[in-house]
mmCIF file of N, CA and C in Angstrom:
data_model
loop_
_atom_site.group_PDB
_atom_site.id
_atom_site.type_symbol
_atom_site.label_atom_id
_atom_site.label_comp_id
_atom_site.label_asym_id
_atom_site.label_seq_id
_atom_site.Cartn_x
_atom_site.Cartn_y
_atom_site.Cartn_z
ATOM 1 N N UNK A 1 20.668 -7.105 4.367
ATOM 2 C CA UNK A 1 20.159 -6.869 2.773
ATOM 3 C C UNK A 1 18.909 -6.278 2.626
ATOM 4 N N UNK A 2 18.359 -6.343 1.336
ATOM 5 C CA UNK A 2 17.266 -5.723 0.956
ATOM 6 C C UNK A 2 16.048 -6.695 1.220
ATOM 7 N N UNK A 3 15.002 -6.214 1.480
ATOM 8 C CA UNK A 3 13.690 -6.992 1.439
ATOM 9 C C UNK A 3 13.211 -7.127 -0.017
ATOM 10 N N UNK A 4 13.032 -8.507 -0.387
ATOM 11 C CA UNK A 4 12.552 -8.679 -1.876
ATOM 12 C C UNK A 4 11.548 -9.786 -1.748
ATOM 13 N N UNK A 5 11.138 -10.032 -3.055
ATOM 14 C CA UNK A 5 10.194 -11.075 -3.169
ATOM 15 C C UNK A 5 10.583 -12.541 -2.906
ATOM 16 N N UNK A 6 11.753 -12.680 -2.806
ATOM 17 C CA UNK A 6 12.281 -14.207 -1.995
ATOM 18 C C UNK A 6 12.138 -14.076 -0.456
ATOM 19 N N UNK A 7 12.161 -13.026 0.108
ATOM 20 C CA UNK A 7 11.624 -13.085 1.494
ATOM 21 C C UNK A 7 10.312 -13.324 1.446
ATOM 22 N N UNK A 8 9.496 -12.928 0.888
ATOM 23 C CA UNK A 8 7.947 -13.124 0.897
ATOM 24 C C UNK A 8 7.931 -14.807 0.485
ATOM 25 N N UNK A 9 8.655 -15.213 -0.405
ATOM 26 C CA UNK A 9 8.489 -16.499 -0.575
ATOM 27 C C UNK A 9 8.921 -17.511 0.558
ATOM 28 N N UNK A 10 9.828 -17.045 1.157
ATOM 29 C CA UNK A 10 10.492 -17.886 2.337
ATOM 30 C C UNK A 10 9.373 -17.751 3.667
ATOM 31 N N UNK A 11 8.883 -16.680 3.629
ATOM 32 C CA UNK A 11 7.815 -16.628 4.751
ATOM 33 C C UNK A 11 6.628 -17.419 4.417
ATOM 34 N N UNK A 12 6.179 -17.580 2.996
ATOM 35 C CA UNK A 12 5.125 -18.399 2.702
ATOM 36 C C UNK A 12 5.554 -19.829 2.804
ATOM 37 N N UNK A 13 6.889 -20.152 2.569
ATOM 38 C CA UNK A 13 7.011 -21.645 2.933
ATOM 39 C C UNK A 13 7.123 -21.915 4.189
ATOM 40 N N UNK A 14 7.598 -21.011 5.164
ATOM 41 C CA UNK A 14 7.256 -21.161 6.581
ATOM 42 C C UNK A 14 5.947 -21.256 6.938
ATOM 43 N N UNK A 15 5.087 -20.516 6.464
ATOM 44 C CA UNK A 15 3.664 -20.402 6.851
ATOM 45 C C UNK A 15 3.213 -21.866 6.516
ATOM 46 N N UNK A 16 3.557 -22.588 5.346
ATOM 47 C CA UNK A 16 2.967 -23.841 4.907
ATOM 48 C C UNK A 16 3.592 -24.755 6.026
ATOM 49 N N UNK A 17 4.745 -24.776 6.095
ATOM 50 C CA UNK A 17 5.274 -25.847 7.125
ATOM 51 C C UNK A 17 4.580 -25.573 8.562
ATOM 52 N N UNK A 18 4.320 -24.414 9.034
ATOM 53 C CA UNK A 18 3.610 -24.319 10.204
ATOM 54 C C UNK A 18 2.168 -24.897 10.200
ATOM 55 N N UNK A 19 1.556 -24.776 8.932
ATOM 56 C CA UNK A 19 0.242 -25.115 8.908
ATOM 57 C C UNK A 19 0.067 -26.633 8.585
ATOM 58 N N UNK A 20 1.400 -27.370 8.397
ATOM 59 C CA UNK A 20 1.515 -28.774 8.223
ATOM 60 C C UNK A 20 2.046 -29.419 9.576
ATOM 61 N N UNK A 21 2.141 -28.548 10.458
ATOM 62 C CA UNK A 21 2.370 -29.096 12.012
ATOM 63 C C UNK A 21 3.637 -28.773 12.437
ATOM 64 N N UNK A 22 4.766 -28.063 11.741
ATOM 65 C CA UNK A 22 6.042 -27.601 12.167
ATOM 66 C C UNK A 22 5.825 -26.586 12.821
ATOM 67 N N UNK A 23 5.949 -26.411 14.115
ATOM 68 C CA UNK A 23 5.635 -25.296 14.953
ATOM 69 C C UNK A 23 6.496 -24.122 14.670
ATOM 70 N N UNK A 24 7.719 -24.213 14.227
ATOM 71 C CA UNK A 24 8.622 -23.036 14.068
ATOM 72 C C UNK A 24 8.533 -22.794 12.588
ATOM 73 N N UNK A 25 8.069 -23.590 11.590
ATOM 74 C CA UNK A 25 8.195 -23.218 10.288
ATOM 75 C C UNK A 25 9.658 -23.371 9.784
ATOM 76 N N UNK A 26 10.526 -23.842 10.500
ATOM 77 C CA UNK A 26 11.995 -23.911 9.938
ATOM 78 C C UNK A 26 12.649 -22.647 10.252
ATOM 79 N N UNK A 27 12.034 -21.821 11.146
ATOM 80 C CA UNK A 27 12.628 -20.465 11.468
ATOM 81 C C UNK A 27 12.905 -20.477 12.712
ATOM 82 N N UNK A 28 14.180 -19.687 12.974
ATOM 83 C CA UNK A 28 14.639 -19.457 14.367
ATOM 84 C C UNK A 28 13.762 -18.483 14.993
ATOM 85 N N UNK A 29 13.988 -18.360 16.253
ATOM 86 C CA UNK A 29 12.951 -17.180 16.923
ATOM 87 C C UNK A 29 13.055 -15.923 16.455
ATOM 88 N N UNK A 30 14.398 -15.371 16.072
ATOM 89 C CA UNK A 30 14.716 -13.988 15.441
ATOM 90 C C UNK A 30 13.832 -13.992 13.994
ATOM 91 N N UNK A 31 14.112 -15.068 13.327
ATOM 92 C CA UNK A 31 13.540 -15.157 11.925
ATOM 93 C C UNK A 31 12.017 -15.133 11.919
ATOM 94 N N UNK A 32 11.369 -15.812 13.056
ATOM 95 C CA UNK A 32 10.156 -15.895 13.141
ATOM 96 C C UNK A 32 9.500 -14.486 13.709
ATOM 97 N N UNK A 33 10.282 -13.780 14.484
ATOM 98 C CA UNK A 33 9.788 -12.389 14.927
ATOM 99 C C UNK A 33 9.777 -11.530 13.638
ATOM 100 N N UNK A 34 10.701 -11.571 12.929
ATOM 101 C CA UNK A 34 10.725 -10.763 11.619
ATOM 102 C C UNK A 34 9.683 -10.980 10.630
ATOM 103 N N UNK A 35 9.584 -12.387 10.319
ATOM 104 C CA UNK A 35 8.370 -12.794 9.455
ATOM 105 C C UNK A 35 7.067 -12.408 10.126
ATOM 106 N N UNK A 36 6.686 -12.305 11.304
ATOM 107 C CA UNK A 36 5.586 -11.901 11.832
ATOM 108 C C UNK A 36 5.287 -10.428 11.715
ATOM 109 N N UNK A 37 5.212 -10.129 10.560
ATOM 110 C CA UNK A 37 5.186 -8.449 10.435
ATOM 111 C C UNK A 37 3.774 -7.884 10.855
ATOM 112 N N UNK A 38 2.805 -8.503 11.024
ATOM 113 C CA UNK A 38 1.623 -8.024 11.789
ATOM 114 C C UNK A 38 1.564 -8.066 13.262
ATOM 115 N N UNK A 39 2.474 -8.728 13.844
ATOM 116 C CA UNK A 39 2.759 -8.906 15.226
ATOM 117 C C UNK A 39 1.551 -9.586 15.932
ATOM 118 N N UNK A 40 0.953 -10.707 15.371
ATOM 119 C CA UNK A 40 0.083 -11.282 15.849
ATOM 120 C C UNK A 40 0.191 -12.685 16.448
ATOM 121 N N UNK A 41 1.527 -12.845 16.458
ATOM 122 C CA UNK A 41 2.042 -14.242 16.944
ATOM 123 C C UNK A 41 1.965 -15.448 16.033
ATOM 124 N N UNK A 42 1.626 -15.031 14.912
ATOM 125 C CA UNK A 42 1.547 -16.069 13.847
ATOM 126 C C UNK A 42 2.282 -15.741 12.511
ATOM 127 N N UNK A 43 2.911 -16.630 11.874
ATOM 128 C CA UNK A 43 3.618 -16.391 10.560
ATOM 129 C C UNK A 43 2.486 -17.162 9.566
ATOM 130 N N UNK A 44 2.123 -16.260 8.668
ATOM 131 C CA UNK A 44 1.029 -16.807 7.763
ATOM 132 C C UNK A 44 0.982 -15.966 6.091
ATOM 133 N N UNK A 45 0.291 -16.368 5.578
ATOM 134 C CA UNK A 45 0.129 -15.866 4.156
ATOM 135 C C UNK A 45 0.049 -14.286 4.245
ATOM 136 N N UNK A 46 -0.691 -13.534 5.157
ATOM 137 C CA UNK A 46 -0.867 -12.136 5.402
ATOM 138 C C UNK A 46 0.619 -11.688 5.545
ATOM 139 N N UNK A 47 1.291 -12.313 6.403
ATOM 140 C CA UNK A 47 2.488 -11.562 6.660
ATOM 141 C C UNK A 47 3.565 -11.763 5.195
ATOM 142 N N UNK A 48 3.359 -12.732 4.419
ATOM 143 C CA UNK A 48 4.167 -12.911 3.335
ATOM 144 C C UNK A 48 3.487 -12.002 2.219
ATOM 145 N N UNK A 49 2.279 -11.809 2.177
ATOM 146 C CA UNK A 49 1.687 -10.684 1.296
ATOM 147 C C UNK A 49 2.194 -9.305 1.622
ATOM 148 N N UNK A 50 2.180 -9.050 2.951
ATOM 149 C CA UNK A 50 2.827 -7.600 3.492
ATOM 150 C C UNK A 50 4.227 -7.276 2.809
ATOM 151 N N UNK A 51 4.903 -8.438 3.049
ATOM 152 C CA UNK A 51 6.252 -8.331 2.571
ATOM 153 C C UNK A 51 6.412 -8.030 1.102
ATOM 154 N N UNK A 52 5.655 -8.893 0.457
ATOM 155 C CA UNK A 52 5.672 -8.764 -0.994
ATOM 156 C C UNK A 52 5.181 -7.358 -1.497
ATOM 157 N N UNK A 53 4.204 -6.783 -0.974
ATOM 158 C CA UNK A 53 3.847 -5.457 -1.324
ATOM 159 C C UNK A 53 4.825 -4.440 -0.906
ATOM 160 N N UNK A 54 5.506 -4.667 0.222
ATOM 161 C CA UNK A 54 6.420 -3.554 0.690
ATOM 162 C C UNK A 54 7.694 -3.796 -0.394
ATOM 163 N N UNK A 55 8.050 -4.897 -1.075
ATOM 164 C CA UNK A 55 9.061 -5.050 -1.822
ATOM 165 C C UNK A 55 8.727 -4.603 -2.945
ATOM 166 N N UNK A 56 7.528 -4.623 -3.556
ATOM 167 C CA UNK A 56 7.070 -4.276 -4.872
ATOM 168 C C UNK A 56 7.208 -2.694 -4.694
ATOM 169 N N UNK A 57 6.693 -1.979 -3.621
ATOM 170 C CA UNK A 57 6.804 -0.526 -3.525
ATOM 171 C C UNK A 57 8.222 0.073 -3.685
ATOM 172 N N UNK A 58 9.110 -0.560 -2.906
ATOM 173 C CA UNK A 58 10.517 -0.411 -2.974
ATOM 174 C C UNK A 58 11.020 -0.502 -4.311
ATOM 175 N N UNK A 59 10.661 -1.495 -4.920
ATOM 176 C CA UNK A 59 11.107 -1.860 -6.249
ATOM 177 C C UNK A 59 10.804 -0.760 -7.376
ATOM 178 N N UNK A 60 9.469 -0.306 -7.127
ATOM 179 C CA UNK A 60 8.779 0.684 -7.952
ATOM 180 C C UNK A 60 9.268 2.138 -7.682
ATOM 181 N N UNK A 61 9.973 2.282 -6.520
ATOM 182 C CA UNK A 61 10.452 3.659 -6.149
ATOM 183 C C UNK A 61 9.276 4.404 -5.380
ATOM 184 N N UNK A 62 8.287 3.651 -4.963
ATOM 185 C CA UNK A 62 7.118 4.336 -4.445
ATOM 186 C C UNK A 62 7.152 4.576 -2.926
ATOM 187 N N UNK A 63 8.169 4.004 -2.079
ATOM 188 C CA UNK A 63 8.466 4.255 -0.783
ATOM 189 C C UNK A 63 9.493 4.736 -0.409
ATOM 190 N N UNK A 64 9.751 5.666 0.429
ATOM 191 C CA UNK A 64 11.248 5.916 1.140
ATOM 192 C C UNK A 64 11.165 5.331 2.505
ATOM 193 N N UNK A 65 10.071 4.751 2.895
ATOM 194 C CA UNK A 65 9.989 4.184 4.187
ATOM 195 C C UNK A 65 11.065 3.045 4.409
ATOM 196 N N UNK A 66 11.537 3.163 5.680
ATOM 197 C CA UNK A 66 12.386 2.028 6.052
ATOM 198 C C UNK A 66 11.326 0.811 6.573
ATOM 199 N N UNK A 67 11.839 -0.475 6.392
ATOM 200 C CA UNK A 67 11.086 -1.374 6.695
ATOM 201 C C UNK A 67 10.429 -1.216 8.248
ATOM 202 N N UNK A 68 11.117 -0.801 9.310
ATOM 203 C CA UNK A 68 10.808 -0.440 10.519
ATOM 204 C C UNK A 68 9.439 0.361 10.360
ATOM 205 N N UNK A 69 9.589 1.487 9.607
ATOM 206 C CA UNK A 69 8.460 2.443 9.525
ATOM 207 C C UNK A 69 7.342 1.915 9.059
ATOM 208 N N UNK A 70 7.422 1.189 7.797
ATOM 209 C CA UNK A 70 6.325 0.485 6.983
ATOM 210 C C UNK A 70 5.583 -0.476 7.985
ATOM 211 N N UNK A 71 6.405 -1.435 8.472
ATOM 212 C CA UNK A 71 5.812 -2.582 9.311
ATOM 213 C C UNK A 71 5.494 -2.136 10.531
ATOM 214 N N UNK A 72 5.899 -0.980 11.107
ATOM 215 C CA UNK A 72 5.447 -0.573 12.430
ATOM 216 C C UNK A 72 6.254 -1.275 13.622
ATOM 217 N N UNK A 73 7.540 -1.439 13.292
ATOM 218 C CA UNK A 73 8.526 -2.124 14.195
ATOM 219 C C UNK A 73 9.551 -1.015 14.665
ATOM 220 N N UNK A 74 10.441 -1.558 15.587
ATOM 221 C CA UNK A 74 11.479 -0.884 15.885
ATOM 222 C C UNK A 74 12.512 -1.687 16.296
ATOM 223 N N UNK A 75 13.554 -1.491 15.959
ATOM 224 C CA UNK A 75 14.891 -2.172 16.200
ATOM 225 C C UNK A 75 15.325 -2.152 17.745
#
């Protein structure tokens, strides 16, 4: 599917759960790796903000970058 504001919200919820002591934030390993967009080993509000910015750029037609290119990841 497409990356959108709902994805950012889910990452923010996971970050809050992690902050409250839930080590995984309710995420599977694969979801955690995708949510950790800055690749620092943590899922936090910075990751959620990055996802939201990307979603806004795509929604505004301001980027043709694939998520892998924008976030510096590869499949």
